[in-house]
Coordinates of N, CA and C in Angstrom, one line a residue:
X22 N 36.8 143.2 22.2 CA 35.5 142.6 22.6 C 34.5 143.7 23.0
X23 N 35.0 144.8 23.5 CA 33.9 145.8 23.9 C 33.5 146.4 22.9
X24 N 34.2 146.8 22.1 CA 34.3 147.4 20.4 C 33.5 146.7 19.6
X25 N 33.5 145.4 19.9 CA 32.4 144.5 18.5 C 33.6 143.1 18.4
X26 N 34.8 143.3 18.4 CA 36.1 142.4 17.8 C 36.1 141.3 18.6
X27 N 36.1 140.0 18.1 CA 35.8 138.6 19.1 C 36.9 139.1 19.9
X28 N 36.8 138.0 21.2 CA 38.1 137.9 21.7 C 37.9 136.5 22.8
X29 N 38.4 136.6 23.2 CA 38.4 135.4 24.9 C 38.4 136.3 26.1
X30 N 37.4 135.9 26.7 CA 37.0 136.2 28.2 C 38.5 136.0 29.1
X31 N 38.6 134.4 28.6 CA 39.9 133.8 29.7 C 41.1 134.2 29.5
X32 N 41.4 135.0 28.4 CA 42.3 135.7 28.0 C 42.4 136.9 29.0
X33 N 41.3 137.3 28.5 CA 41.4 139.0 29.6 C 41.3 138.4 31.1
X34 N 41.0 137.3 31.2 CA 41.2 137.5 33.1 C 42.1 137.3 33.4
X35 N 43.0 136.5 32.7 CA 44.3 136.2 32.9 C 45.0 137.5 32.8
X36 N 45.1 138.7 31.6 CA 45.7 139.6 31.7 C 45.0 140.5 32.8
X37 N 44.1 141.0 32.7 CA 43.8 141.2 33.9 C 44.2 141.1 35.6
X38 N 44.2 139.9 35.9 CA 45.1 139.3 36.8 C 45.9 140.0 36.8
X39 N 47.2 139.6 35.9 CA 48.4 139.9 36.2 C 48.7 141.1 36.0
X40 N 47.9 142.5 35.3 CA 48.0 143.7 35.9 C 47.5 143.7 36.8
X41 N 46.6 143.5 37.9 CA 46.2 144.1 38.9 C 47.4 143.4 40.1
X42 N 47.9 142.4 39.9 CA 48.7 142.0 40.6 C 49.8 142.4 40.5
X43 N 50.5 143.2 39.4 CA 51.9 143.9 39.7 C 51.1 145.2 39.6
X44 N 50.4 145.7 39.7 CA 49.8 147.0 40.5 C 49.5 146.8 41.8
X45 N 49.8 145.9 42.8 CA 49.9 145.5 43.9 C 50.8 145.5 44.5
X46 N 51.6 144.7 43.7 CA 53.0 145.0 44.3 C 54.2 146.0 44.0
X47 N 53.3 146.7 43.2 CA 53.8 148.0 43.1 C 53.6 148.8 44.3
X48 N 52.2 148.9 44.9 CA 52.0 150.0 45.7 C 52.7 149.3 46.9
X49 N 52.7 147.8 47.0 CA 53.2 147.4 48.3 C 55.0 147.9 48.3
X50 N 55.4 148.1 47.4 CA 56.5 148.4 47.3 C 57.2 149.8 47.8
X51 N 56.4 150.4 46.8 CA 56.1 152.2 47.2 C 55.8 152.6 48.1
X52 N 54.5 152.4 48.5 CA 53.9 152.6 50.1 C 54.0 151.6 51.4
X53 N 55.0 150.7 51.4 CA 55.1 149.7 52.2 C 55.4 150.2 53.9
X54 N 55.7 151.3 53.7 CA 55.8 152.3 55.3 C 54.2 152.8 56.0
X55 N 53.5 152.5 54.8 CA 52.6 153.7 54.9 C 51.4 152.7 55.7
X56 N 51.3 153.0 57.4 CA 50.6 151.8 58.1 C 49.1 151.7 57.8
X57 N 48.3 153.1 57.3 CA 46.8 153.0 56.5 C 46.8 152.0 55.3
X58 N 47.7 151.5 54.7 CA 47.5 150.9 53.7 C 47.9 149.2 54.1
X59 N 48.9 149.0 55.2 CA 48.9 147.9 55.5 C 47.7 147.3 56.5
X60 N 47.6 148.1 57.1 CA 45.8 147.3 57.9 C 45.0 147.5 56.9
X61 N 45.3 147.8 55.6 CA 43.6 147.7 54.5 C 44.4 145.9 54.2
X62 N 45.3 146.0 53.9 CA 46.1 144.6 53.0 C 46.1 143.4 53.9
X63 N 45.9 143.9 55.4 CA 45.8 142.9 56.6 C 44.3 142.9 56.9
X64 N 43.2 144.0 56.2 CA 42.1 143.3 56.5 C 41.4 142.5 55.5
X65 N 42.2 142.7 54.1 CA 41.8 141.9 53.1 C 42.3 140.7 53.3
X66 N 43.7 140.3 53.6 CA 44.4 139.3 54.1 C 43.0 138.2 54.9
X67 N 43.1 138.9 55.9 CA 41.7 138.1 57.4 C 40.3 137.8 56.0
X68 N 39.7 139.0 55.4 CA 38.5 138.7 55.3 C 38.5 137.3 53.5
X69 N 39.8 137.1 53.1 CA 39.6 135.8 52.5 C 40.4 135.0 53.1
X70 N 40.7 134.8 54.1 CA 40.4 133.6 55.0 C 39.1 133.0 55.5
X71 N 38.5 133.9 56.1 CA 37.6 133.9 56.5 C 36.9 133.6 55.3
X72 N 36.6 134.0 54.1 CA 36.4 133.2 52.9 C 36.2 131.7 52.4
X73 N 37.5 131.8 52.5 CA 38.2 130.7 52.4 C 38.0 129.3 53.2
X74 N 37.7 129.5 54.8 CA 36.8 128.8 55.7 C 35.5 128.5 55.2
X75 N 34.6 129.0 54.6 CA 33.3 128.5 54.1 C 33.3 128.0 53.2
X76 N 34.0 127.8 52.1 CA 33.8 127.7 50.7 C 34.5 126.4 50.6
X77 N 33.4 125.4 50.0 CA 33.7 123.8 49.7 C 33.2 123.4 48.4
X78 N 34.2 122.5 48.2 CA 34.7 122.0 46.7 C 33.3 120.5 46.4
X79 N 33.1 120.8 45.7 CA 31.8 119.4 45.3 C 32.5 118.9 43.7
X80 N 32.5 117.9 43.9 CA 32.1 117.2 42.2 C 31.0 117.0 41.9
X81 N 30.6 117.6 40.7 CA 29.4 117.4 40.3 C 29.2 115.6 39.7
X82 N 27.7 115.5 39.8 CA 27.6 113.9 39.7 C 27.0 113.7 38.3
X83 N 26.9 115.0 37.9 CA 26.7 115.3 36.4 C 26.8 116.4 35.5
X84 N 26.4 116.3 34.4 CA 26.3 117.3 33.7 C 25.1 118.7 34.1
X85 N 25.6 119.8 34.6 CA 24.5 120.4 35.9 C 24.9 122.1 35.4
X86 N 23.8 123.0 35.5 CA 24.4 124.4 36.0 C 24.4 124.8 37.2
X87 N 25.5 125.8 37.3 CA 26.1 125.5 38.9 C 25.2 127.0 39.2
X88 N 24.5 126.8 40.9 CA 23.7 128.3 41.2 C 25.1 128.4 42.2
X89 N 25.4 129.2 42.6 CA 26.1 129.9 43.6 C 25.0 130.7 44.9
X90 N 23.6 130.2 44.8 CA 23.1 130.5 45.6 C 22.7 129.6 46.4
X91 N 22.7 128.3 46.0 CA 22.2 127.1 46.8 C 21.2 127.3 46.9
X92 N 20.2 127.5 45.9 CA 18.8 127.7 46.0 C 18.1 125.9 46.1
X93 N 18.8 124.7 45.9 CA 17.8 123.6 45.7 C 18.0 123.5 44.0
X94 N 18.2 124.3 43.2 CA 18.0 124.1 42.2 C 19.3 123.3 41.1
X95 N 20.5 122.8 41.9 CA 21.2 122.4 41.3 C 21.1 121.1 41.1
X96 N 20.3 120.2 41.4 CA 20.4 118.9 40.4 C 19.2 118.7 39.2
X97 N 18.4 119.6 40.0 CA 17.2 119.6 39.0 C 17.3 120.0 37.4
X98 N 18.4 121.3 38.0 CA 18.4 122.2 36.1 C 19.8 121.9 35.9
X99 N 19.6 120.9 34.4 CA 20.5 121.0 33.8 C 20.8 122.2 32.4
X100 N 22.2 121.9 31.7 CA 22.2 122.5 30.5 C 21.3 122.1 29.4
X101 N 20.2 120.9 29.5 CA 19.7 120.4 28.5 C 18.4 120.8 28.9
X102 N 17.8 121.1 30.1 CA 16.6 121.6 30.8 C 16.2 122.8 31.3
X103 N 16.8 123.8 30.9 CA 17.8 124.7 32.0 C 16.1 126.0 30.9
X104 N 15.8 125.9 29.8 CA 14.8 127.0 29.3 C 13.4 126.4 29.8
X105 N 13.3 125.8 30.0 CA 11.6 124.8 31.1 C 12.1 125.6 32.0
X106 N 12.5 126.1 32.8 CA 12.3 126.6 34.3 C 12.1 128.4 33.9
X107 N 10.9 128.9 34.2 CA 10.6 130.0 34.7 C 10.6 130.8 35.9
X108 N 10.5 131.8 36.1 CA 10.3 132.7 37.2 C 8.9 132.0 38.2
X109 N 7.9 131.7 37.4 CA 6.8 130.8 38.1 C 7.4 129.7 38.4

């Protein structure tokens, strides 16, 4: 895909994923003594919780593009309306 060659996005996050997650438990394995590395893994641990506390699930009531900014603009712009809306 970076080369020019089609490929799938959802492909690579998936492989993606799962290298970065057995490179996880790789170092948790290897460095598991090592207490600088467990308060990083215990503050990552806290700060997606804390994530995880704010973040709520909606059904959309239609066919919609989703802002992740909550600007107001999510019932208005659809995929069918979505080139009408400018910067003005």
């Amino acid at each position: 895909m970076i080369a020019g060659q089609p490929g799938n996005l959802l492909n690579q996050e998936t492989l993606l994923n799962a290298a970065i997650g057995s490179r996880q438990l790789y170092l948790k394995k290897k460095y598991g003594s090592d207490q600088r590395l467990s308060r990083l893994y215990d503050d990552e641990q806290s700060q997606l919780q804390r994530i995880a506390s704010w973040t709520k699930q909606y059904t959309a009531a239609g066919e919609t593009i989703v802002s992740f900014y909550t600007d107001g603009y999510e019932y208005g712009l659809t995929a069918s309306n979505f080139r009408d809306f400018t910067p003005q």
